[in-house]
Amino acid sequence: MDNLNQSYFLSLQAYDSELDQLRAFAEAHQVPIVDQLSLDMIKQIIRIHQPTEILELGTAIGYSSMHFASVSPDINVTTIERNEEMIAYAKKHFEQFRFTDQIRLIEADAAQAFSKVNDRTYDMIFIDAAKAQSKKFFELYSPLLKDGGVIITDNVLYHGFVANIDIVRSRNVKQMVKKVQKFNQWLSEQSDFKTNFINMDDGLAISIKEHKND
Ligand code: SAH
Ligand code: MG
């Protein structure tokens, strides 16, 4: 999206580590990885919240999970991906960047992977898979989140269509956008979570699970 302030912030840093360079690879392969400033924000939340167990839905090429794991060697990431081509890229990258000890890849559809990841609870969950299913994934996996834990959902503005559905022509896209709208409304009404919607990049929702006894 054209935005002078955004370009200005992006110009402050080089973003040229070997891991950062995977962004160009993703763009060349048209893989929709998390936007740069959103990633910076999520990594900052990781530094503040200090999660040790992170669950991610939607691995793609492994870019975001490796960035999360890079914040601290104490972090374990469990990440779920169903697309075989992406799984192959992710595996290769986890080896190449030496994250196989910190990142566990679950090769499955996130709608059916609960029993493969419920061996532990999580301090943070990143929802970044099929956008029409964010609500389903939130409902399915939030029981595995510790009290006080954080769920971050990416793409809650979906290319700006969520706030401006009238410009959408395609029926399929419209249906998807409506699902994202419903999810955002539903999320804002969840009394056991406090959600903060961020107007940055493609939109982030940051939801914090209440502590049970306060
Ligand atoms: N988190 C990544 C980008 C993920 S792109 C990053 O920022 O680097 C979304 C990914 O979710 C795609 O690779 C897609 O194959 C995967 N995906 C979509 N629906 C899924 C599902 N139901 N189960 C598992 N993976 C899914
Ligand atoms: Mg995303």
GROMACS .gro file of N, CA, C and O and ligand atoms in nm, residues 31-35 56-65 80-83 86 108-111 126 128-131 133 137 154, ligand 1:
model
  154
   31VAL      N    1   0.466  -1.580  -0.254
   31VAL     CA    2   0.422  -1.635  -0.126
   31VAL      C    3   0.394  -1.517  -0.033
   31VAL      O    4   0.483  -1.433  -0.011
   32PRO      N    5   0.271  -1.508   0.022
   32PRO     CA    6   0.234  -1.390   0.101
   32PRO      C    7   0.285  -1.394   0.245
   32PRO      O    8   0.212  -1.427   0.338
   33ILE      N    9   0.413  -1.364   0.265
   33ILE     CA   10   0.469  -1.363   0.400
   33ILE      C   11   0.429  -1.234   0.473
   33ILE      O   12   0.388  -1.136   0.411
   34VAL      N   13   0.443  -1.236   0.603
   34VAL     CA   14   0.402  -1.124   0.687
   34VAL      C   15   0.480  -0.997   0.647
   34VAL      O   16   0.600  -1.002   0.617
   35ASP      N   17   0.410  -0.884   0.644
   35ASP     CA   18   0.475  -0.759   0.603
   35ASP      C   19   0.583  -0.719   0.704
   35ASP      O   20   0.577  -0.755   0.822
   56GLU      N   21   0.219  -2.152   1.541
   56GLU     CA   22   0.190  -2.075   1.420
   56GLU      C   23   0.104  -2.158   1.326
   56GLU      O   24   0.133  -2.275   1.303
   57LEU      N   25   0.000  -2.099   1.271
   57LEU     CA   26  -0.082  -2.165   1.169
   57LEU      C   27  -0.049  -2.099   1.035
   57LEU      O   28  -0.074  -1.981   1.017
   58GLY      N   29   0.010  -2.175   0.944
   58GLY     CA   30   0.052  -2.120   0.815
   58GLY      C   31   0.201  -2.093   0.814
   58GLY      O   32   0.246  -1.983   0.845
   59THR      N   33   0.281  -2.195   0.781
   59THR     CA   34   0.427  -2.183   0.783
   59THR      C   35   0.479  -2.114   0.658
   59THR      O   36   0.576  -2.037   0.663
   60ALA      N   37   0.420  -2.148   0.545
   60ALA     CA   38   0.470  -2.111   0.411
   60ALA      C   39   0.617  -2.152   0.401
   60ALA      O   40   0.651  -2.267   0.429
   61ILE      N   41   0.707  -2.060   0.368
   61ILE     CA   42   0.848  -2.098   0.347
   61ILE      C   43   0.929  -2.096   0.476
   61ILE      O   44   1.051  -2.110   0.474
   62GLY      N   45   0.861  -2.073   0.590
   62GLY     CA   46   0.930  -2.074   0.719
   62GLY      C   47   0.984  -1.939   0.763
   62GLY      O   48   1.047  -1.928   0.868
   63TYR      N   49   0.955  -1.837   0.686
   63TYR     CA   50   1.012  -1.704   0.712
   63TYR      C   51   0.972  -1.650   0.850
   63TYR      O   52   1.058  -1.615   0.932
   64SER      N   53   0.842  -1.643   0.878
   64SER     CA   54   0.799  -1.583   1.006
   64SER      C   55   0.842  -1.671   1.124
   64SER      O   56   0.889  -1.618   1.226
   65SER      N   57   0.830  -1.802   1.112
   65SER     CA   58   0.867  -1.887   1.226
   65SER      C   59   1.016  -1.876   1.259
   65SER      O   60   1.054  -1.874   1.375
   80ILE      N   61   0.231  -2.511   1.160
   80ILE     CA   62   0.148  -2.605   1.083
   80ILE      C   63   0.134  -2.558   0.938
   80ILE      O   64   0.099  -2.443   0.912
   81GLU      N   65   0.158  -2.650   0.845
   81GLU     CA   66   0.146  -2.618   0.702
   81GLU      C   67   0.090  -2.739   0.628
   81GLU      O   68   0.130  -2.851   0.656
   82ARG      N   69   0.002  -2.715   0.531
   82ARG     CA   70  -0.059  -2.827   0.457
   82ARG      C   71  -0.010  -2.837   0.313
   82ARG      O   72  -0.026  -2.941   0.251
   83ASN      N   73   0.047  -2.730   0.260
   83ASN     CA   74   0.086  -2.729   0.119
   83ASN      C   75   0.223  -2.795   0.099
   83ASN      O   76   0.323  -2.752   0.159
   86MET      N   77   0.522  -2.581  -0.005
   86MET     CA   78   0.567  -2.494   0.105
   86MET      C   79   0.643  -2.576   0.210
   86MET      O   80   0.745  -2.531   0.263
  108ALA      N   81   0.023  -3.080   0.812
  108ALA     CA   82  -0.119  -3.114   0.824
  108ALA      C   83  -0.206  -2.993   0.793
  108ALA      O   84  -0.158  -2.880   0.789
  109ASP      N   85  -0.334  -3.022   0.774
  109ASP     CA   86  -0.432  -2.913   0.764
  109ASP      C   87  -0.458  -2.864   0.907
  109ASP      O   88  -0.487  -2.945   0.996
  110ALA      N   89  -0.447  -2.735   0.926
  110ALA     CA   90  -0.465  -2.680   1.061
  110ALA      C   91  -0.604  -2.709   1.118
  110ALA      O   92  -0.621  -2.712   1.239
  111ALA      N   93  -0.700  -2.734   1.031
  111ALA     CA   94  -0.835  -2.765   1.079
  111ALA      C   95  -0.838  -2.902   1.147
  111ALA      O   96  -0.930  -2.932   1.223
  126PHE      N   97   0.011  -1.749   1.649
  126PHE     CA   98   0.007  -1.661   1.532
  126PHE      C   99  -0.081  -1.726   1.427
  126PHE      O  100  -0.050  -1.834   1.377
  128ASP      N  101  -0.216  -1.729   1.069
  128ASP     CA  102  -0.177  -1.673   0.939
  128ASP      C  103  -0.196  -1.776   0.828
  128ASP      O  104  -0.113  -1.789   0.740
  129ALA      N  105  -0.307  -1.851   0.836
  129ALA     CA  106  -0.334  -1.954   0.734
  129ALA      C  107  -0.447  -1.904   0.643
  129ALA      O  108  -0.445  -1.788   0.602
  130ALA      N  109  -0.544  -1.990   0.611
  130ALA     CA  110  -0.654  -1.949   0.523
  130ALA      C  111  -0.739  -1.844   0.595
  130ALA      O  112  -0.790  -1.868   0.703
  131LYS      N  113  -0.750  -1.727   0.534
  131LYS     CA  114  -0.812  -1.612   0.602
  131LYS      C  115  -0.959  -1.634   0.636
  131LYS      O  116  -1.008  -1.582   0.735
  133GLN      N  117  -1.082  -1.887   0.748
  133GLN     CA  118  -1.095  -1.981   0.860
  133GLN      C  119  -1.037  -1.929   0.991
  133GLN      O  120  -1.025  -2.005   1.087
  137PHE      N  121  -1.002  -2.136   1.347
  137PHE     CA  122  -0.870  -2.165   1.405
  137PHE      C  123  -0.856  -2.102   1.544
  137PHE      O  124  -0.799  -2.162   1.635
  154ASP      N  125  -0.306  -1.225   1.157
  154ASP     CA  126  -0.259  -1.139   1.048
  154ASP      C  127  -0.370  -1.119   0.944
  154ASP      O  128  -0.466  -1.196   0.938
  215SAH     N1  129   0.335  -1.716   0.820
  215SAH     C1  130   0.406  -1.711   0.691
  215SAH     C2  131   0.312  -1.691   0.575
  215SAH     C3  132   0.197  -1.786   0.566
  215SAH     S1  133   0.109  -1.771   0.413
  215SAH     C4  134   0.505  -1.596   0.697
  215SAH     O1  135   0.461  -1.486   0.733
  215SAH     O2  136   0.623  -1.616   0.665
  215SAH     C5  137  -0.025  -1.877   0.450
  215SAH     C6  138   0.011  -2.026   0.448
  215SAH     O3  139  -0.094  -2.095   0.512
  215SAH     C7  140   0.023  -2.086   0.308
  215SAH     O4  141   0.149  -2.146   0.293
  215SAH     C8  142  -0.088  -2.190   0.302
  215SAH     O5  143  -0.052  -2.308   0.234
  215SAH     C9  144  -0.110  -2.219   0.449
  215SAH     N2  145  -0.244  -2.267   0.483
  215SAH    C10  146  -0.362  -2.215   0.443
  215SAH     N3  147  -0.464  -2.282   0.498
  215SAH    C11  148  -0.409  -2.380   0.575
  215SAH    C12  149  -0.462  -2.482   0.656
  215SAH     N4  150  -0.594  -2.499   0.668
  215SAH     N5  151  -0.377  -2.564   0.719
  215SAH    C13  152  -0.243  -2.549   0.708
  215SAH     N6  153  -0.187  -2.453   0.632
  215SAH    C14  154  -0.269  -2.370   0.566
   0.00000   0.00000   0.00000
